[in-house]
Coordinates of C-alpha atoms and ligand atoms in Angstrom, one line a residue:
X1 CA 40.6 148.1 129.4
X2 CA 40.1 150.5 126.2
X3 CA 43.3 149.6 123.7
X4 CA 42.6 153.1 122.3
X5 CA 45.8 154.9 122.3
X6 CA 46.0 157.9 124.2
X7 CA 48.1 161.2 124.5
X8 CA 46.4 162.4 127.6
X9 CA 48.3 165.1 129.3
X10 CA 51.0 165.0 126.6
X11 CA 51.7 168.6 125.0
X12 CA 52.3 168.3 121.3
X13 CA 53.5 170.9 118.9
X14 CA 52.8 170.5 115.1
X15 CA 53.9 172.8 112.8
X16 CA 51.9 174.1 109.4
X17 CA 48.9 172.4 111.4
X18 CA 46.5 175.2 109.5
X19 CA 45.9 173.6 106.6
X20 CA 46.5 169.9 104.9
X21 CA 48.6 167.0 106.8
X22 CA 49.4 169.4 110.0
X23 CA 45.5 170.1 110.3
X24 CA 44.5 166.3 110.4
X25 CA 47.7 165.0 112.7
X26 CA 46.7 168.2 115.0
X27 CA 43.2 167.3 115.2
X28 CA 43.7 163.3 115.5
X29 CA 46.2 164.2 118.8
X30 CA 43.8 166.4 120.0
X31 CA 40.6 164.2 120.0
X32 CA 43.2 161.6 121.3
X33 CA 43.7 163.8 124.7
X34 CA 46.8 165.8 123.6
X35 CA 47.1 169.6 124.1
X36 CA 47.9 170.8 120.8
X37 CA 50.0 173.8 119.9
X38 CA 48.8 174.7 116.2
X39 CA 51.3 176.4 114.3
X40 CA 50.6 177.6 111.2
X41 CA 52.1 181.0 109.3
X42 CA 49.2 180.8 107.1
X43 CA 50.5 181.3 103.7
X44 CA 49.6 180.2 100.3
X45 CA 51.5 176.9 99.4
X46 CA 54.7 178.9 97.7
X47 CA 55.4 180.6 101.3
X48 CA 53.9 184.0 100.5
X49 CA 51.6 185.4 102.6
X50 CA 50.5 185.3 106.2
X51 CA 47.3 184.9 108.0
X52 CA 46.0 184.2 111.4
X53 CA 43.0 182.7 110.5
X54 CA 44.5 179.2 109.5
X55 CA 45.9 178.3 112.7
X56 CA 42.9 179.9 114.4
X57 CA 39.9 178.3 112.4
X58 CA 42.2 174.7 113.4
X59 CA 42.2 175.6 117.1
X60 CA 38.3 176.6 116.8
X61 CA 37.8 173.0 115.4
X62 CA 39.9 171.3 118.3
X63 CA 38.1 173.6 120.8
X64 CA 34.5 172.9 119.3
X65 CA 35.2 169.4 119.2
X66 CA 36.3 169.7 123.0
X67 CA 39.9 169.3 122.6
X68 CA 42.5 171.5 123.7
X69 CA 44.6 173.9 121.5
X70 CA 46.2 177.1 121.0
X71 CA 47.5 178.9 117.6
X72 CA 50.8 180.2 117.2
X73 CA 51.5 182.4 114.1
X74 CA 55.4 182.5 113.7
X75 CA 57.2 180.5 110.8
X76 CA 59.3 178.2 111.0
X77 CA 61.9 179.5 109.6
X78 CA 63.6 181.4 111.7
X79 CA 65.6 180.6 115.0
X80 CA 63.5 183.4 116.8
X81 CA 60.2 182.0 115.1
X82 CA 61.3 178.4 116.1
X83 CA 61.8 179.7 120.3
X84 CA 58.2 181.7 120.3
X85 CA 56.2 178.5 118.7
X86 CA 57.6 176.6 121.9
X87 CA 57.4 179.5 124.0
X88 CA 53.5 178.9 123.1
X89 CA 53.6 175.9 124.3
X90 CA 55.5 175.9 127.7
X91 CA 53.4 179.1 128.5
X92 CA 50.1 177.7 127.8
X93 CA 50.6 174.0 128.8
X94 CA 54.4 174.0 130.7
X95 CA 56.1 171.7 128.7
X96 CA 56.5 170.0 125.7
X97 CA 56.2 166.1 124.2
X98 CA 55.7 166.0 121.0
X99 CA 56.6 168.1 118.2
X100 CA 55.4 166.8 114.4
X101 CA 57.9 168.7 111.9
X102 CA 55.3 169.3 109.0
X103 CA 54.7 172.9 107.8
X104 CA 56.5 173.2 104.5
X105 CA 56.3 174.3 101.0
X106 CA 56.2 173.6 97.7
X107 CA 57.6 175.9 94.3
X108 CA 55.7 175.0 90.5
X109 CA 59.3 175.6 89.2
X110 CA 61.5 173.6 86.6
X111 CA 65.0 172.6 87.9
X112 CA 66.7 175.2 85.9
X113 CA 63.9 178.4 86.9
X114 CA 64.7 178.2 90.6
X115 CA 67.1 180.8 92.0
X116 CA 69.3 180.7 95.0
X117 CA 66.5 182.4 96.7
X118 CA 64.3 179.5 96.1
X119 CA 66.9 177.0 96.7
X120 CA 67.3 178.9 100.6
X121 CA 63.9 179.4 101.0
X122 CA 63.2 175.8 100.5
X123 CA 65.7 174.7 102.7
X124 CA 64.9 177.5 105.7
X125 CA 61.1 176.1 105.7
X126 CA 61.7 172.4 105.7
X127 CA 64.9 172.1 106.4
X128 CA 66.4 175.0 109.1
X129 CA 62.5 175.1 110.3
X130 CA 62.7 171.3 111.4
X131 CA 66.1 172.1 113.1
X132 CA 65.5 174.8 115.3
X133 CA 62.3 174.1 116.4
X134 CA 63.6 170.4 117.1
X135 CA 66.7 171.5 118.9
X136 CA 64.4 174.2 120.6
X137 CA 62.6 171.3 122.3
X138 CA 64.7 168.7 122.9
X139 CA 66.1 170.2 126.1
X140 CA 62.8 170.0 127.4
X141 CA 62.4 166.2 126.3
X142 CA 66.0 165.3 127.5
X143 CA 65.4 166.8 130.8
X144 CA 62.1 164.7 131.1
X145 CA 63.9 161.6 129.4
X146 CA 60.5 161.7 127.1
X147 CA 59.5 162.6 123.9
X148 CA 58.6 162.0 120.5
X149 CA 59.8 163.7 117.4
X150 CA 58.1 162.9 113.9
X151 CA 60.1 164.4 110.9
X152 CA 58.3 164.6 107.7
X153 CA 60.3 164.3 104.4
X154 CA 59.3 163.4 100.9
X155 CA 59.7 161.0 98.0
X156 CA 60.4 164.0 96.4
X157 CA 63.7 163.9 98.5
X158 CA 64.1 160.5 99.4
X159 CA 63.9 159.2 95.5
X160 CA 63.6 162.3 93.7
X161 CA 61.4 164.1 91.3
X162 CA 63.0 165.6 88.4
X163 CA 62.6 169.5 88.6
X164 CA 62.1 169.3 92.5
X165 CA 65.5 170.9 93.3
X166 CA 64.9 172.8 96.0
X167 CA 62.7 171.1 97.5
X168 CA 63.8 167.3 97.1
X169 CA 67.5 168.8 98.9
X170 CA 65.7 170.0 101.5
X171 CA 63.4 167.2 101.9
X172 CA 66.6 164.9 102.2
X173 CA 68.2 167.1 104.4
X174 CA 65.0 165.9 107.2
X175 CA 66.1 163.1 107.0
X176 CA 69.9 163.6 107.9
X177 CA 68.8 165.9 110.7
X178 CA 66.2 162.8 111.8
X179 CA 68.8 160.7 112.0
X180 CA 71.0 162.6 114.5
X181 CA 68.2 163.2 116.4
X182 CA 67.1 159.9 116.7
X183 CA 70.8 158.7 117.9
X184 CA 70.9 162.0 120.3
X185 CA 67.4 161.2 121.9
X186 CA 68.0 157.4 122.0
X187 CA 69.3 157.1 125.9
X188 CA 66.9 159.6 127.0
X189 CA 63.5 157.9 125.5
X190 CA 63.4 160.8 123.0
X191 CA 62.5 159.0 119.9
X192 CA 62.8 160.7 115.9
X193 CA 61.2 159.0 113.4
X194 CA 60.4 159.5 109.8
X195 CA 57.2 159.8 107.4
X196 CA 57.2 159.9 103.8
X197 CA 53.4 160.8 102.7
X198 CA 51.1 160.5 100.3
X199 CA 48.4 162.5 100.0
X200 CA 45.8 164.7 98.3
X201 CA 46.6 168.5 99.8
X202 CA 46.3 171.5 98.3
X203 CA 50.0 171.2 97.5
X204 CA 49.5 168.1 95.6
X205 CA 46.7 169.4 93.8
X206 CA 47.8 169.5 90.7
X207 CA 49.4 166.0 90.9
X208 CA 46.7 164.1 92.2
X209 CA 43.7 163.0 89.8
X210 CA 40.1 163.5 91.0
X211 CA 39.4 160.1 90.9
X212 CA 42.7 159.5 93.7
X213 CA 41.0 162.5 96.0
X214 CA 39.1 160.4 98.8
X215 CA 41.8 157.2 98.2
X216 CA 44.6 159.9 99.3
X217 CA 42.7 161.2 102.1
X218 CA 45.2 163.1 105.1
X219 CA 43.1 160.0 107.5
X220 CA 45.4 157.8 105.7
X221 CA 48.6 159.7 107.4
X222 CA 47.7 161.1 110.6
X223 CA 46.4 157.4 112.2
X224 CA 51.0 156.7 111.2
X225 CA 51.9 160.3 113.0
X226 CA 49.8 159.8 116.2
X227 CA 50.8 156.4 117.1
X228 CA 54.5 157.5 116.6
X229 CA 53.8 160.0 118.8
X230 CA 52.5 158.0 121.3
X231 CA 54.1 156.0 124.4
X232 CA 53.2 152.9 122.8
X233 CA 55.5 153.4 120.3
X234 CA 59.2 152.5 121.3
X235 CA 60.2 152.5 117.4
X236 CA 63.4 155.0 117.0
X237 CA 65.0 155.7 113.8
X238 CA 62.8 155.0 111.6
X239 CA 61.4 155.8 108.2
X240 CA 57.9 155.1 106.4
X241 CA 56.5 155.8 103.5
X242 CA 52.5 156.0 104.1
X243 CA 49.6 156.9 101.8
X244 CA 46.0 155.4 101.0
X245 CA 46.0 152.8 103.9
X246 CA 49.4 151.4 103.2
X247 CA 52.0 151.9 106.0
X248 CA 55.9 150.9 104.7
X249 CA 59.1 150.8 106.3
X250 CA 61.6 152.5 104.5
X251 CA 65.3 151.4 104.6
X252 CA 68.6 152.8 103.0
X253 CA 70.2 149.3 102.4
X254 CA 74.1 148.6 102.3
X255 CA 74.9 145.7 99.3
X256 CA 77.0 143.3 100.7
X257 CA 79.1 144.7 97.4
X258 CA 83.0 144.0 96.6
X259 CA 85.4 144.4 97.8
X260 CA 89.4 144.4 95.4
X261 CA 92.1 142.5 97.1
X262 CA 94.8 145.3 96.5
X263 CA 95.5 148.4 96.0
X264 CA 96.3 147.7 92.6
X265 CA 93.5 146.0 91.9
X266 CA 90.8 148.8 93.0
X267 CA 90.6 150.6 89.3
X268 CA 88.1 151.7 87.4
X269 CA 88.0 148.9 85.0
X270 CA 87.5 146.4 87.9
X271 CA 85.0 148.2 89.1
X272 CA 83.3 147.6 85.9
X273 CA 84.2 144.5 85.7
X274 CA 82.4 143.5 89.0
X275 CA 79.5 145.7 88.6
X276 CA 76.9 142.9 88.7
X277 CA 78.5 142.3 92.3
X278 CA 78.4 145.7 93.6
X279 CA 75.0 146.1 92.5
X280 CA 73.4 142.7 93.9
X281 CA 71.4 143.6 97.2
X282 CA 71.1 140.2 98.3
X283 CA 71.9 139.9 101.9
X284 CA 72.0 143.7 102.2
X285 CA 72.3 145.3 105.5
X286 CA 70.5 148.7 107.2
X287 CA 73.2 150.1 109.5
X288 CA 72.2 152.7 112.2
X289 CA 74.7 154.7 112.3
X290 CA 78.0 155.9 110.2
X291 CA 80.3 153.8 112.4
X292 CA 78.6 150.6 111.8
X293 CA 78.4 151.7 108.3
X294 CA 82.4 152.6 108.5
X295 CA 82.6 149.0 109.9
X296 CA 80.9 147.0 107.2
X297 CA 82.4 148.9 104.5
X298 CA 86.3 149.3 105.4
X299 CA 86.2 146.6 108.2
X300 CA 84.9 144.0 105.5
X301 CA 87.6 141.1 105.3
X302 CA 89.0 140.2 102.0
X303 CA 88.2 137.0 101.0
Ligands
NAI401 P1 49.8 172.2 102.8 O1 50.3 173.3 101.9 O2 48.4 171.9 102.8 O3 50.2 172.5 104.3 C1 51.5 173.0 104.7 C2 51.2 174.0 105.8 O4 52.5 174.5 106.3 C3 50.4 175.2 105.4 O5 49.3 175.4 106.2 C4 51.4 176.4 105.5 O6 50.8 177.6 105.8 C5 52.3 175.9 106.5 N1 53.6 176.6 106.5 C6 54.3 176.8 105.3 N2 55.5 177.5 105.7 C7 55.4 177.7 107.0 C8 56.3 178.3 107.9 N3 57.4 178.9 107.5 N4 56.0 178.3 109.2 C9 54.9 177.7 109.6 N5 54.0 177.1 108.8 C10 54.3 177.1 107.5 O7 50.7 170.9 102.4 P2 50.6 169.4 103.0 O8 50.5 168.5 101.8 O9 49.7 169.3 104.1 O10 52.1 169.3 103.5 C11 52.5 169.0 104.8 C12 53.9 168.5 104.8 O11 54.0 167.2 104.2 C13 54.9 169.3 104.1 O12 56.1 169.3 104.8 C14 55.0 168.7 102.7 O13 56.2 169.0 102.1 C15 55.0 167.2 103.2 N6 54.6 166.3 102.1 C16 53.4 166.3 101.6 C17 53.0 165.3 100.6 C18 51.7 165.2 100.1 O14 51.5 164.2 99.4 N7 50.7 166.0 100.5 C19 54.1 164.5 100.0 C20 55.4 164.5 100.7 C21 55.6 165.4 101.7

C-alpha cells in the first residue's frame, strides 16, 4: 500500500493561492487529490490592485496538470468577501475541509511612516481576512466533525522586525485567533495549526539574496501545509517555523519563574533582585490554554 498522503475528495480552500506560498500549497493539494478553491484578489504585494488572471493562470495550472480547481476573485478582507470565497466552494464542490489562511500583504514602510490606514489595512488582510473566512467554514467542519485549518503568521510577528508595525501586530494577532480555533475545533476533529515561513516570494524579494533564491524555495513550505492538512495529521495547536528543508516546533514557554512569599515582599526591587530566577527557562512549561496558564502562574505554591 502507497504511504503517499492523500487528500482525495477533500475540498480545500486557500487563500492568496495566485501568486507565491498560496500558489505552491494550492498546487501540492491539488496533485495530492484535493479540489482546490484558489483565491487570489490579485494585487501587487502592498494590496493595490486587482486582477483575475492570478487566480485563473493557478487554476489553469491545476487543470493542465489534471487536478481540480476553481478561482475565486474576492479579498479577504471583508465579511462579504470571506462568505463568497466559501460560497465558491460549497457551490462547485459541496463542502469544505480545508482552508490554508495565506493571502496577505506586506508595506516597505518605517515604523513611524505607517498611518492608521496602514495599520487597519494590515490587520483586515491578515488578520480580519483569517477570521471571517475561518469562522465562515467552520460550521461546515463542526457539522462534519472534520477539518483542517492552517493559519499562517510570521517571524515578523511572532519575534518581530523592527519597522514591521503593522504587519508584525497582525501577524501575531493569527496566532491568537489560531489558538481559539484550535481549542474550539478540538472535540469535533477540527484541527488549527500554525506556520511560520521562510521563503523567497516576491514579497521577500528584497530581503532575500540571490544566492538564498533556490535554498528558500515555496517546495520547502507547502510539503509542512499539505501534511497538516491531511488526515494523517492528528497534530492540534500547533506552531512551526519552516523554511529551506528545516521543519521546527515553535513553543511560547512559561519559566518556572518566582514567585514572593507576601504581599509585602512582591516590589519592584525584589523583582530585581531575583531577576536571574525569573529569567531561567529551565524546566519551562508550554500550557494550552489560559487556564492552565492561570493555574501554573497564580496556583504555584509558595515554597
Ligand atoms: P505573495 O505576495 O507572493 O502572495 C500573497 C498573495 O496574497 C498574493 O497573490 C496576493 O494577491 C494575495 N492577496 C493579498 N491580499 C489579498 C486579499 N485581500 N484577498 C485575497 N488575496 C490576497 O507573498 P507570499 O510570500 O507568498 O506570502 C504568503 C503568506 O505568507 C502571507 O500571509 C505572508 O505574510 C506570509 N509570510 C511569508 C513569508 C515569506 O518568507 N515569504 C514569511 C512570513 C510570512
Amino acid at each position: 500500500m502507497s504511504n503517499e498522503i492523500r487528500l482525495d475528495e477533500r475540498v480545500a480552500i486557500v487563500t492568496g493561492a495566485g501568486a507565491g506560498l498560496g500558489r505552491s500549497h494550492a498546487r501540492l493539494l491539488a496533485a495530492r487529490g484535493a479540489k482546490v478553491v484558489v483565491n487570489d484578489l490579485g494585487g501587487q504585494v502592498d494590496g493595490r490592485g486587482a486582477s483575475r488572471a492570478a487566480a485563473d493562470n493557478v487554476v489553469a495550472e491545476i487543470r493542465a496538470g489534471g487536478g481540480e480547481a476553481v478561482p475565486n476573485y474576492d479579498t479577504v478582507a471583508t465579511p462579504e468577501g470571506a462568505q463568497s470565497i466559501l460560497k465558491t466552494a460549497l457551490d462547485a464542490y459541496g463542502t469544505v475541509d480545508i482552508v490554508v489562511n495565506n493571502a496577505g500583504i506586506l508595506l516597505f514602510k518605517r515604523l513611524m511612516d505607517h498611518t492608521p490606514d496602514d495599520f487597519a489595512k494590515n490587520l483586515g488582510v491578515h488578520l480580519s481576512g483569517s477570521y471571517y473566512l475561518s469562522t465562515a467554514a467552520f460550521p461546515v467542519m463542526k457539522e462534519k466533525r472534520y477539518g483542517r485549518f492552517v493559519f499562517t503568521s510570521s517571524s515578523g510577528g511572532m519575534r518581530g522586525s523592527a519597522d514591521g508595525v503593522a504587519y508584525g501586530a497582525a501577524k501575531a494577532g493569527v496566532v491568537g485567533l489560531a489558538n481559539v480555533m484550535a481549542l474550539a475545533g478540538a472535540p469535533y476533529g477540527v484541527y488549527s495549526n500554525v506556520i511560520l515561513p521562510n521563503a523567497y516570494t516576491r514579497m521577500t524579494e528584497q530581503a532575500v539574496e540571490e544566492r538564498n533564491r533556490e535554498k528558500l524555495s515555496a517546495d520547502f513550505i507547502s510539503p509542512l501545509v499539505l501534511y497538516l492538512c491531511s488526515e494523517r495529521c492528528r497534530l492540534n495547536h500547533e506552531m512551526f517555523a519552516v523554511g529551506g528543508g528545516t521543519v521546527s516546533r515553535t513553543i511560547l514557554a512559561l519559566a518556572p519563574g518566582w514567585r514572593a512569599d507576601s504581599k509585602e515582599e512582591f516590589t519592584a526591587e525584589s523583582i530585581h533582585a531575583h531577576l536571574e530566577e525569573i529569567m531561567d527557562m529551565t524546566n519551562y512549561s508550554n500550557p494550552q490554554t489560559t487556564q492552565e496558564e492561570t493555574r501554573l502562574v497564580v496556583g504555584r505554591r509558595r515554597k
